[in-house]
Short mmCIF file of C-alpha atoms and ligand atoms in Angstrom, two decimals:
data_model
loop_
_atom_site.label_atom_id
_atom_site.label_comp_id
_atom_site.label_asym_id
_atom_site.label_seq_id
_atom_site.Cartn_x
_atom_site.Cartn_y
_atom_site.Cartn_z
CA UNK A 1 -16.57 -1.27 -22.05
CA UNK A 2 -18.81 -3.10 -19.17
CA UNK A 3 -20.78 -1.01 -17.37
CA UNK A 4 -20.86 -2.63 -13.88
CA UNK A 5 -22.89 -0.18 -11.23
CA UNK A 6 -23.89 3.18 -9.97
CA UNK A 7 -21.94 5.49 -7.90
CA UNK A 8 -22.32 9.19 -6.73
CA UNK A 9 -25.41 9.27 -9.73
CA UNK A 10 -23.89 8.25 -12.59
CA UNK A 11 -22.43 4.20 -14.06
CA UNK A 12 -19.32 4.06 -14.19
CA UNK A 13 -17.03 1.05 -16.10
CA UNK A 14 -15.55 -1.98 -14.54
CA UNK A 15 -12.04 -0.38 -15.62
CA UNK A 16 -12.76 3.03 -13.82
CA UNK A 17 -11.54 3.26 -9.78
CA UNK A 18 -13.87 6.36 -8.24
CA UNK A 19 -13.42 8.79 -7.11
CA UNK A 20 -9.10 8.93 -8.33
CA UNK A 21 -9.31 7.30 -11.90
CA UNK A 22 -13.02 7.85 -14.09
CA UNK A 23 -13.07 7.85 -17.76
CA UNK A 24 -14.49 11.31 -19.07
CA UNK A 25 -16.16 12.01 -22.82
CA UNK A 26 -13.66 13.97 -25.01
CA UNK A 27 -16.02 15.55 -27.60
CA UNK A 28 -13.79 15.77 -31.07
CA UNK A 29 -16.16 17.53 -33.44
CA UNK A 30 -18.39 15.69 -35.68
CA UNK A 31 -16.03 15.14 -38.45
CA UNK A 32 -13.88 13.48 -36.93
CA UNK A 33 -16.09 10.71 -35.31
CA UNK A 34 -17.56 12.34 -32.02
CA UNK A 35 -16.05 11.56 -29.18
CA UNK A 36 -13.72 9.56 -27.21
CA UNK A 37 -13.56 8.28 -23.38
CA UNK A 38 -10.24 9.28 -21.89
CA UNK A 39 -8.79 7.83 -18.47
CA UNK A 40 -8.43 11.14 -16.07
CA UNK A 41 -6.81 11.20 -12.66
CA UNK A 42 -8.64 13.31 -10.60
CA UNK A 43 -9.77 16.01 -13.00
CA UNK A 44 -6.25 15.69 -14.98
CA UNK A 45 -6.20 14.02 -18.13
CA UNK A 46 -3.38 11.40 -18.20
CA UNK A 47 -1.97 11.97 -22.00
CA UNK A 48 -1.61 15.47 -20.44
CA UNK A 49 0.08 14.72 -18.18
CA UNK A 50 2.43 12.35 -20.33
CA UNK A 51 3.03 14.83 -22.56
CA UNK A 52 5.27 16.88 -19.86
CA UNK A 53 6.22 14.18 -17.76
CA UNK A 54 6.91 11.10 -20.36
CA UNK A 55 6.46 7.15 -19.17
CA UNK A 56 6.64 5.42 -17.50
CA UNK A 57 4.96 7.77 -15.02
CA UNK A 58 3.26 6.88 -11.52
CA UNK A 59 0.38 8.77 -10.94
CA UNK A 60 -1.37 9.21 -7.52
CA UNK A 61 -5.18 10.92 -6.72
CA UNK A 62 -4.87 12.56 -3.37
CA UNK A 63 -8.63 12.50 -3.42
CA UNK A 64 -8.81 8.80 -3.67
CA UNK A 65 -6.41 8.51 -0.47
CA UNK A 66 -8.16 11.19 1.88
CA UNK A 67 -11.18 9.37 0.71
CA UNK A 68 -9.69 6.32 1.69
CA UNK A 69 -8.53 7.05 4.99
CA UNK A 70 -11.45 9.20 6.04
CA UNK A 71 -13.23 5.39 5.05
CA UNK A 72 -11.35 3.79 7.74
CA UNK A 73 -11.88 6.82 10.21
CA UNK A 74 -15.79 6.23 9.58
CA UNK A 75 -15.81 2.80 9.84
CA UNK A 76 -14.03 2.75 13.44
CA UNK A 77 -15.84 5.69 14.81
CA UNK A 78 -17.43 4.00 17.51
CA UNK A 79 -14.04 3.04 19.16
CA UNK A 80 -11.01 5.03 20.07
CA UNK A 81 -8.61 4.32 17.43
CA UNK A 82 -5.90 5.91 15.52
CA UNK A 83 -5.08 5.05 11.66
CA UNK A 84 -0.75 4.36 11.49
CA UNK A 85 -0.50 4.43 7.80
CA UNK A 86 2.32 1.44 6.88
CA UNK A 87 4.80 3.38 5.32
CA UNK A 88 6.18 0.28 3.01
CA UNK A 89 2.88 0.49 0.57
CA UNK A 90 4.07 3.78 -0.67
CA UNK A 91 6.42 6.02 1.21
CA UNK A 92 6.57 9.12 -1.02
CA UNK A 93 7.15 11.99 1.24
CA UNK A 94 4.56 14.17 -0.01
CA UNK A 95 2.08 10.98 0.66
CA UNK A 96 3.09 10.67 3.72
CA UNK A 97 2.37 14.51 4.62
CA UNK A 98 -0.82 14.19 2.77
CA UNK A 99 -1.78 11.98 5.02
CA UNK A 100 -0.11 13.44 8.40
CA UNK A 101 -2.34 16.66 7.46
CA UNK A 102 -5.97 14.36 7.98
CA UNK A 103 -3.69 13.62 11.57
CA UNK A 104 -2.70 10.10 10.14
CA UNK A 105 -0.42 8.45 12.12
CA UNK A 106 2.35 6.28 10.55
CA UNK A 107 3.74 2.56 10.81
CA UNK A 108 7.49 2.17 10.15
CA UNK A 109 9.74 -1.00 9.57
CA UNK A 110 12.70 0.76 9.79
CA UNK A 111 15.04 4.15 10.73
CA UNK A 112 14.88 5.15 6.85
CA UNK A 113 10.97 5.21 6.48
CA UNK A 114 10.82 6.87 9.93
CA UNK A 115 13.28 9.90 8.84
CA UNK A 116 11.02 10.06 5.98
CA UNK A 117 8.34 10.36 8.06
CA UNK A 118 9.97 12.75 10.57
CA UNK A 119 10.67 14.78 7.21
CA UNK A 120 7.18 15.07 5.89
CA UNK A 121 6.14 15.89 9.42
CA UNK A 122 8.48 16.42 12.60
CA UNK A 123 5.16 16.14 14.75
CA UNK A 124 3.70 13.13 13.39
CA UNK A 125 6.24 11.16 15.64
CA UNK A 126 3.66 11.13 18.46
CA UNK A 127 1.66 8.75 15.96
CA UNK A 128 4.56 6.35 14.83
CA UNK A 129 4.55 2.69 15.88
CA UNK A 130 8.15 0.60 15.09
CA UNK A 131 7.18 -3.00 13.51
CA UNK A 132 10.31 -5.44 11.80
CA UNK A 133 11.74 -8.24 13.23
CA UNK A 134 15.34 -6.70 12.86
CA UNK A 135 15.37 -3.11 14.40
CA UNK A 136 18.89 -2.16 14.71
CA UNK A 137 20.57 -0.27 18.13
CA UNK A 138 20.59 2.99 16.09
CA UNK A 139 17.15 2.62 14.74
CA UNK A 140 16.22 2.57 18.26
CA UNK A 141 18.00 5.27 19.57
CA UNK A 142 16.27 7.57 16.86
CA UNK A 143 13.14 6.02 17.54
CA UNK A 144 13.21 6.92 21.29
CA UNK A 145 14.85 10.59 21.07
CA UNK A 146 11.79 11.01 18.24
CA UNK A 147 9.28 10.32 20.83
CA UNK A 148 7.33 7.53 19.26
CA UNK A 149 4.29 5.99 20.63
CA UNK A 150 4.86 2.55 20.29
CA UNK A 151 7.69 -0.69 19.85
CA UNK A 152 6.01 -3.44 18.39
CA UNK A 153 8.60 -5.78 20.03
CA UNK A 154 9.26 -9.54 18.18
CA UNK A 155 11.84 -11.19 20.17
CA UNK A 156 13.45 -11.15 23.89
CA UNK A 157 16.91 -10.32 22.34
CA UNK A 158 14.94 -7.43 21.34
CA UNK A 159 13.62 -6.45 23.93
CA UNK A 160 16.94 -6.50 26.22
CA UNK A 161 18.41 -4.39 23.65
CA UNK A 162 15.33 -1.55 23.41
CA UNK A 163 15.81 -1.98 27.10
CA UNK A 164 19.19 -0.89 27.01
CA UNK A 165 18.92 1.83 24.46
CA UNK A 166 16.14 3.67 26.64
CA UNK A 167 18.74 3.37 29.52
CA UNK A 168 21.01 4.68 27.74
CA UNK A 169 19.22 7.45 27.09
CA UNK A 170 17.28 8.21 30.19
CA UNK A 171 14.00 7.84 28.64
CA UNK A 172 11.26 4.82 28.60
CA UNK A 173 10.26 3.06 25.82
CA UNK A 174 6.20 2.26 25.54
CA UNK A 175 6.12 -1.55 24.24
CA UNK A 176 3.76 -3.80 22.71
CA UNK A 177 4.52 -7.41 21.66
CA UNK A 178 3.88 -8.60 18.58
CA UNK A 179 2.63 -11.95 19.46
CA UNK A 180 1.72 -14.62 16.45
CA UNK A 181 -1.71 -16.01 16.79
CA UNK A 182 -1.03 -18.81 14.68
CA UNK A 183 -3.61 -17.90 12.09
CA UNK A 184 -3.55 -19.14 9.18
CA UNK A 185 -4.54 -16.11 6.31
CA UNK A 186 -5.42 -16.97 2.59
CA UNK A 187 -2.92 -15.03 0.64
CA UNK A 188 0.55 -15.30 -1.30
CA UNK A 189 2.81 -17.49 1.01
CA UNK A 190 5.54 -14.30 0.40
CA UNK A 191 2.80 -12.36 2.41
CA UNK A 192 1.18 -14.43 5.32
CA UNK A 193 2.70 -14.03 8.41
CA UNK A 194 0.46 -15.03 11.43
CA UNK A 195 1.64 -18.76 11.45
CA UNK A 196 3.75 -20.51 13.67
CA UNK A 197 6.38 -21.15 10.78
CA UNK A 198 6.80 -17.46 9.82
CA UNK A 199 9.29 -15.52 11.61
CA UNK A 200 7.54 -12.38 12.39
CA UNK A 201 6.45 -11.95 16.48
CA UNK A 202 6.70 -14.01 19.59
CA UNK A 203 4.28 -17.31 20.26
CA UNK A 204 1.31 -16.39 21.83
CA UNK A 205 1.73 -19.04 23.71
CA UNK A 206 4.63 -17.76 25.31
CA UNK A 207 3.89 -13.69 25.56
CA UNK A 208 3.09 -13.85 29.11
CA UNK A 209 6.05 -15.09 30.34
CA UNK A 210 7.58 -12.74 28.41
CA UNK A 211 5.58 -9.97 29.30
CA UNK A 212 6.12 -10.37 32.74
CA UNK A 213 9.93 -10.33 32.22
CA UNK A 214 9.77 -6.82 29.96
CA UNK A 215 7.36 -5.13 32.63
CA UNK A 216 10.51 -5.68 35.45
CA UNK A 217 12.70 -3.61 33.39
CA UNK A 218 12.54 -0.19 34.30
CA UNK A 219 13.08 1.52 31.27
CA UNK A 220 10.61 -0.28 29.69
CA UNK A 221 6.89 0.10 30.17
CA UNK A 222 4.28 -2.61 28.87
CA UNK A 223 1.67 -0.56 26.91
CA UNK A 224 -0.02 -3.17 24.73
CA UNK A 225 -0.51 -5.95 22.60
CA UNK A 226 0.37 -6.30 18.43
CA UNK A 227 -0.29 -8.48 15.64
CA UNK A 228 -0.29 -8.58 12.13
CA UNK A 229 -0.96 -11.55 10.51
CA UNK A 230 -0.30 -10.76 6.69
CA UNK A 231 -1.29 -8.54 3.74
CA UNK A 232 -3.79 -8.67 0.34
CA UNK A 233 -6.62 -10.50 2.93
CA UNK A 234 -9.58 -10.45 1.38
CA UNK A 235 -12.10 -12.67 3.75
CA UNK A 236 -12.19 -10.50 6.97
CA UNK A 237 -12.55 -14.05 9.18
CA UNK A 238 -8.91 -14.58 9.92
CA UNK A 239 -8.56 -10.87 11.13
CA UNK A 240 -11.34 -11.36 13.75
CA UNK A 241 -9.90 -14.85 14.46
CA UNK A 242 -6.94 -13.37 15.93
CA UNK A 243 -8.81 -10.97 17.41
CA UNK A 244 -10.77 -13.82 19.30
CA UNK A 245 -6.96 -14.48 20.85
CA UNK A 246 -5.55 -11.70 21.02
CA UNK A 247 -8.63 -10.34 23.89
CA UNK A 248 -7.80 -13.53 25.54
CA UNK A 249 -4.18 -12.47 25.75
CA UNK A 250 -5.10 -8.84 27.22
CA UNK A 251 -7.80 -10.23 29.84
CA UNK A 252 -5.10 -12.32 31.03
CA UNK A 253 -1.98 -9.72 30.82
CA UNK A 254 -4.29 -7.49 32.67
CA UNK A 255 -5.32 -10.49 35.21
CA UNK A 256 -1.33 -10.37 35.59
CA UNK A 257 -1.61 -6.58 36.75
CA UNK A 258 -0.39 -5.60 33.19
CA UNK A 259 -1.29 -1.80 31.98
CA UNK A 260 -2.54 -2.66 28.52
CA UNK A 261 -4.16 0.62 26.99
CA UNK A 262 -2.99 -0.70 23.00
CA UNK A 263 -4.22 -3.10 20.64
CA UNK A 264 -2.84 -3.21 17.48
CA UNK A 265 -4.47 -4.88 15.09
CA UNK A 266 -1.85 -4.40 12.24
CA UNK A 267 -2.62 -3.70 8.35
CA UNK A 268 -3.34 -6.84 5.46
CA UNK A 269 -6.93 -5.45 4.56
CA UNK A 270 -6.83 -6.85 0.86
CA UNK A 271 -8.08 -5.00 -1.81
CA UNK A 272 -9.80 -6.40 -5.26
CA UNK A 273 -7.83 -6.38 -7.96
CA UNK A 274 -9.68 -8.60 -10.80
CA UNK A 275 -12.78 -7.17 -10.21
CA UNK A 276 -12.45 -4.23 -8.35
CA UNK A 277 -16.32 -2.73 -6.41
CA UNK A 278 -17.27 0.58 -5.52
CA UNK A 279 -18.22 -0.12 -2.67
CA UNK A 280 -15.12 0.55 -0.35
CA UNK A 281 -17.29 1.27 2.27
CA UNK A 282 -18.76 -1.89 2.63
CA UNK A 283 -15.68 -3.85 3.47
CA UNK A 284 -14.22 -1.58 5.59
CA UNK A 285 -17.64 -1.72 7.26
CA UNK A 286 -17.08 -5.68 7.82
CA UNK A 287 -13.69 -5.55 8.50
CA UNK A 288 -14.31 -2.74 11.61
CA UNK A 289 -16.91 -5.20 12.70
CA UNK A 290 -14.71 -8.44 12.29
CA UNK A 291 -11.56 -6.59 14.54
CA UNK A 292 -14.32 -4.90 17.24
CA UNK A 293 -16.46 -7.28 18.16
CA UNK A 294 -13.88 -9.15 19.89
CA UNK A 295 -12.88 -6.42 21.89
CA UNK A 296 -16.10 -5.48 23.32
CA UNK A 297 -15.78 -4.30 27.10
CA UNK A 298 -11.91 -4.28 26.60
CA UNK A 299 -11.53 -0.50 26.71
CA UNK A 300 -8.77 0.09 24.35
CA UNK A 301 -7.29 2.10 22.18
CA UNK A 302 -6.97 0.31 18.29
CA UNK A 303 -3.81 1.04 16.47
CA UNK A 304 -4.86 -0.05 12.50
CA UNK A 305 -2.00 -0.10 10.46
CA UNK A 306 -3.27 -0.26 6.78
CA UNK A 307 -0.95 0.90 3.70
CA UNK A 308 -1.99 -1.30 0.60
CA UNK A 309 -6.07 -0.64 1.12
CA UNK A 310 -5.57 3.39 1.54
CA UNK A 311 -3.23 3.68 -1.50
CA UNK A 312 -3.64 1.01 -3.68
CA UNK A 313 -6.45 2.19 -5.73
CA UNK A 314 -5.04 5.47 -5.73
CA UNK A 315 -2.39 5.30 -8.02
CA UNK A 316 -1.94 3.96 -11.46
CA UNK A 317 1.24 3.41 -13.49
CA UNK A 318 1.13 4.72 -17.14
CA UNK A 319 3.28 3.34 -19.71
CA UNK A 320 3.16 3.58 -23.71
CA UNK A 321 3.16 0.66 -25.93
CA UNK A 322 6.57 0.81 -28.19
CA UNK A 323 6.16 -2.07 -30.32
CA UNK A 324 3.65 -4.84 -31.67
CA UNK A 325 5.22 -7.94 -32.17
CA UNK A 326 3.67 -11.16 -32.99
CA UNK A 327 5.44 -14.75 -33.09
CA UNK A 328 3.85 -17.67 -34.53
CA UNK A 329 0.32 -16.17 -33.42
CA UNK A 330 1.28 -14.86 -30.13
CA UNK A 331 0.84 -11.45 -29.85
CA UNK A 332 3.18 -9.20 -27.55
CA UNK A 333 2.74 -5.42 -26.25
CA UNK A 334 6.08 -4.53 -25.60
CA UNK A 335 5.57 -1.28 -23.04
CA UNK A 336 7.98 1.24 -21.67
CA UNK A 337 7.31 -0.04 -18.16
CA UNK A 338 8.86 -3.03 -16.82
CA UNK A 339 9.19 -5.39 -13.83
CA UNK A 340 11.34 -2.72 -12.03
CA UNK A 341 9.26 -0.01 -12.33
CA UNK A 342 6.15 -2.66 -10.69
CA UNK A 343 7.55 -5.87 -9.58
CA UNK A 344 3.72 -7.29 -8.29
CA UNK A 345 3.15 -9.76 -11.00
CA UNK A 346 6.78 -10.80 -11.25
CA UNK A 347 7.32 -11.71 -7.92
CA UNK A 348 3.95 -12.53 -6.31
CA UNK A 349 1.89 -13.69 -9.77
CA UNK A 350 -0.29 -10.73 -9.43
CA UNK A 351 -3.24 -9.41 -11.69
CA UNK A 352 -3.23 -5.85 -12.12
CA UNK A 353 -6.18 -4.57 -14.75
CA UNK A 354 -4.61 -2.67 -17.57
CA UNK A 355 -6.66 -0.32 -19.82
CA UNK A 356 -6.27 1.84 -22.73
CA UNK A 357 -5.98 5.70 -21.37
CA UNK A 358 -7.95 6.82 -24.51
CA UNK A 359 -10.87 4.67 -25.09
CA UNK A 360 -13.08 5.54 -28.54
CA UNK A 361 -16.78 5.59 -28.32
CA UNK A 362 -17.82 5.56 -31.37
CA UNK A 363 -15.36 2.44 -33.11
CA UNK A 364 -16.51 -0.70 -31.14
CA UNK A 365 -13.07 -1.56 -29.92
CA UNK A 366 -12.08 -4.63 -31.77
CA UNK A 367 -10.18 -6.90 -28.58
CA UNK A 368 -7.17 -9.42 -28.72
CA UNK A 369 -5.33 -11.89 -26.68
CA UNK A 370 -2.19 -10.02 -25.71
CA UNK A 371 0.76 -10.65 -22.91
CA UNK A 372 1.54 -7.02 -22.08
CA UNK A 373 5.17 -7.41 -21.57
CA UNK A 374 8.58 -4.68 -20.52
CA UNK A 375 12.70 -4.11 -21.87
CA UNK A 376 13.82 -5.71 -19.38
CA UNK A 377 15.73 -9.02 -19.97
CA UNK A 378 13.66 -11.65 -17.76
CA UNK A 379 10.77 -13.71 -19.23
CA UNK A 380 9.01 -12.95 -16.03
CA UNK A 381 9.30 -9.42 -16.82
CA UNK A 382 5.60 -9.38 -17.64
CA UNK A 383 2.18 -6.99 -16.60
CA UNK A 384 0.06 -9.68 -18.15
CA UNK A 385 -0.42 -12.98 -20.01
CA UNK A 386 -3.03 -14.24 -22.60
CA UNK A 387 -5.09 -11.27 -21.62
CA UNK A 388 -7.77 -9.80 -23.56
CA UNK A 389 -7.80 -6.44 -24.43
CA UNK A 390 -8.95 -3.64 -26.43
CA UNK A 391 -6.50 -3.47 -29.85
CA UNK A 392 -4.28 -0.58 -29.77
CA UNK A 393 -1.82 0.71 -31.95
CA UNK A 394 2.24 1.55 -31.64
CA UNK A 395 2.62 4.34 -29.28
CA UNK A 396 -0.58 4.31 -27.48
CA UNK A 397 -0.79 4.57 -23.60
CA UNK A 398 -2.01 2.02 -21.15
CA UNK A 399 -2.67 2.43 -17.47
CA UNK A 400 -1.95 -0.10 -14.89
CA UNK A 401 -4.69 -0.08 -12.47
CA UNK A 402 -4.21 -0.20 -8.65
CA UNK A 403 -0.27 0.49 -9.11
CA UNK A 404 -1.03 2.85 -5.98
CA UNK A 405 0.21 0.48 -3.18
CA UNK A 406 3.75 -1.77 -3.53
CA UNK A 407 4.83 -0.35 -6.47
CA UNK A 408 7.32 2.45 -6.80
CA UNK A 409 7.98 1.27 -3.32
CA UNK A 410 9.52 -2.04 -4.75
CA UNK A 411 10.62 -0.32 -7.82
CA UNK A 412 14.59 -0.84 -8.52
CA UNK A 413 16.90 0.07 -11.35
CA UNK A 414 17.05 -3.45 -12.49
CA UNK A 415 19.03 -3.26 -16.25
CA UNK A 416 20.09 -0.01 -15.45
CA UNK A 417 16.66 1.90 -15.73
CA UNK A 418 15.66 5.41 -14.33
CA UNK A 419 12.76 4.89 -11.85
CA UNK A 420 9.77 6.67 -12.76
CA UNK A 421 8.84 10.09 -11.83
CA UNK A 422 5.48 10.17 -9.28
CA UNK A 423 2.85 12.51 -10.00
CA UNK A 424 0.00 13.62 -6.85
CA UNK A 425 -2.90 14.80 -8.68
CA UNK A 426 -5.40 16.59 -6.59
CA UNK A 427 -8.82 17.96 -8.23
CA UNK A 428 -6.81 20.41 -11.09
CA UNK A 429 -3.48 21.03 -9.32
CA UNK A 430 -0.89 18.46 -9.60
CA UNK A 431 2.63 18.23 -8.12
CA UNK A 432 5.65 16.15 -9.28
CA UNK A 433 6.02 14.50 -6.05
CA UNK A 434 9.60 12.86 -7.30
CA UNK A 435 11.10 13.25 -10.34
CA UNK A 436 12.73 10.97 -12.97
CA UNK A 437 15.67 10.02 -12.19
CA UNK A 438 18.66 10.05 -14.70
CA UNK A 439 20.97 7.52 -16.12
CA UNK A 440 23.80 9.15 -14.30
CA UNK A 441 22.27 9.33 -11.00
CA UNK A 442 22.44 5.54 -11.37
CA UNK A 443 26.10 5.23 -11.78
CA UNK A 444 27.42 8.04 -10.22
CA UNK A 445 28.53 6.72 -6.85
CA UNK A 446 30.79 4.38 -8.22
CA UNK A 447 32.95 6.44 -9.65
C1 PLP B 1 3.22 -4.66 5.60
C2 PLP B 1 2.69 -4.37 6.93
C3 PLP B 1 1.49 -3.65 7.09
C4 PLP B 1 0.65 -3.18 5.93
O1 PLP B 1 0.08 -4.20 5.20
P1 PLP B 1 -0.99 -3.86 4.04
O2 PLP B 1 -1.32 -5.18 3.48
O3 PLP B 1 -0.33 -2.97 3.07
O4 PLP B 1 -2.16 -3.21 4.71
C5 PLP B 1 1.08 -3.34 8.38
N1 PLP B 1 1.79 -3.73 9.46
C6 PLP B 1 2.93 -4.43 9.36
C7 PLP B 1 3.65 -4.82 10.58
C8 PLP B 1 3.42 -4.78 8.10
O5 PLP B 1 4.55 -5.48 8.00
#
């Protein structure tokens, strides 16, 4: 176990994520070899927690997320701002209230996440901005009678029909384009979306034209500008890039007579999954700077929609190891866990860290090349490949680090498998924020 640095007074491990997951000593009397390191969320033991809840189990630390979002809050305190949490990282209600209680506000792609929103907290609506390219006439209409704050509008055909609904019903709908500053963002290509090519917002080229044609509707009123221009972004650059633009783009909408008193800025903050700092602070630091110092003298209000760098970290996804098997020197970890229950490496070739839950002090673990691999019938059903790790037997438990963000949310009942249950730790209380599901559940409604 690498000690890497310092934090809050005492060294913590490279495989340790402060303040949600932190190995603790487990003294086992003398005899039986003195003590052992185990993985605690919060200040709950995991194998405790697997003992009453089984695995695969998702396990959140609320601490981690208020400590993440009050981060952001810090970093942005010098401008007026409001954090819309993006629902799609992890839309657990009892998240999603979490948050709504530190006056989060929320960004939702679609009718579903915003009734889950509405559910975890009916006033929260006042804080909900609409993103997706594909908003339906009844999303919309729900939208609008909720009271949102803001449309993040992609198209014209869009547009005419929010322009429409809001007639419909009497009311007017606050609208910001979502214009594409052809950016280009280092990340997976399934995940960069500020280029010309992709088919999220409108040109920036051509938002003033259409900006002028939204503002004569009636039932529409122009309240700002939106962009978003992909997620897992780790150099801050691209996100002040489009920055640079998109203050062009106001000076001029407002040269135009416009009423611009939004700029969102949208979510993509990346977080560090190989080698994972403490110092969470830091980037948010450069990452405020990078989106603020282009709108200097602009006198808005900042809309940040982050999801993957609030929860990320937070949550882990335990699983036990049921067999060893090894074929012509390759050596397998077949877990309990599989591509359905966390889909990131599958589909986007992601690195998550995984680490023994009970670590022993005094054995110097003996390590191995290993592909830590699930049931399910796909060879890309896999957590990792050819990756060294610390030798563990049949039956012992693993965590998979930074499972917080894109994980249950993506999590389907591929080969016919229960989804997890979801566990909120918070200092010693803990809540079974969704329970396993069963078999039957699964099958049920076709019968
Ligand atoms: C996915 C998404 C986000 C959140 O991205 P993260 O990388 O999780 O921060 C924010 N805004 C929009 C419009 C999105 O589609």
């Amino acid at each position: 176990m690498k000690r890497r640095s310092e934090f809050a007074g005492r060294f913590h491990l490279d495989s340790e994520r402060p303040p949600g997951f932190v190995f603790r000593e487990r003294r086992k009397g003398i005899l039986r070899g003195g003590a052992d390191f185990v993985l605690h969320c919060d200040d709950v033991p995991l194998p405790k927690l697997v003992e009453r809840y089984g695995t695969p189990l998702y396990v959140y630390s609320a601490t981690a997320i208020r400590e993440r979002l009050a981060g952001f809050v810090s970093a942005f305190q010098d401008i007026p701002h409001t954090i819309c949490y993006s629902v799609k990282a992890n839309s657990n209600v009892n998240i999603l209230r979490l948050l709504a209680r530190q006056e989060c506000g929320f960004d939702v792609v679609s009718g579903g996440e915003l009734e889950r929103v509405l559910v975890a907290d009916r006033r929260a609506a006042k804080r909900v901005v609409f993103s997706g390219v594909g908003k339906s006439r009844d999303e919309m209409v729900t939208a609008l009678k909720a009271g949102i704050l803001l449309f993040n509008v992609e198209s014209e055909s869009e547009l005419w029909v929010l322009a429409e609904c809001a007639t419909r019903l009497r009311t007017v709908a606050r609208v910001a384009l979502r214009v594409n500053p052809d950016v280009a963002a280092d990340t997976h290509s399934y995940i960069s979306t500020g280029l010309r090519k992709h088919k999220f917002g409108v040109p920036i080229s051509s938002a003033r034209e259409l900006y002028a044609k939204a503002s004569g509707a009636r039932h529409l009123r122009v309240a700002g500008v939106s962009v978003h221009i992909g997620s897992q972004i780790t150099d801050v650059a691209p996100f002040g890039e489009a920055m640079v633009r998109v203050a062009d783009l106001v000076r001029d909408l407002r040269h135009d007579g416009h009423k611009i008193d939004y700029v969102d800025t949208g979510g993509g903050l990346g977080i560090d999954y190989q080698e994972p700092g403490l110092e969470f602070a830091d980037n948010v630091a450069k990452y405020a700077r990078a989106v603020t110092d282009p709108l200097r003298g602009l006198n808005v209000h900042l809309l940040l929609e982050p999801g993957r760098s609030i929860v990320g970290p937070a949550g882990a996804l335990v699983t036990s190891v049921i067999y060893r098997k090894e074929d012509d020197g390759k050596r397998f970890l077949v877990v309990d866990a599989a591509m359905n229950d966390l889909i990131r490496p599958t589909l986007y070739g992601a690195y998550h860290q995984i680490v023994p839950v009970i670590q022993s002090k005094s054995l110097v673990a003996k390590k191995e090349i290993v592909d830590v691999v699930g049931p399910v019938c796909e060879s890309g059903d896999f957590f990792a490949r050819d990756r060294e790790l610390s030798q563990v037997e049949e039956g012992a438990l693993l965590a998979i680090l930074d499972a917080g963000a894109y994980g249950m949310a993506l999590a389907s009942n591929y080969n016919t498998r229960p989804r997890p249950a979801e566990i909120l730790v918070s200092g010693k209380s803990l809540k079974v924020i969704r329970r396993r599901e069963k078999v039957r559940e699964l099958y049920s409604s076709e019968l």
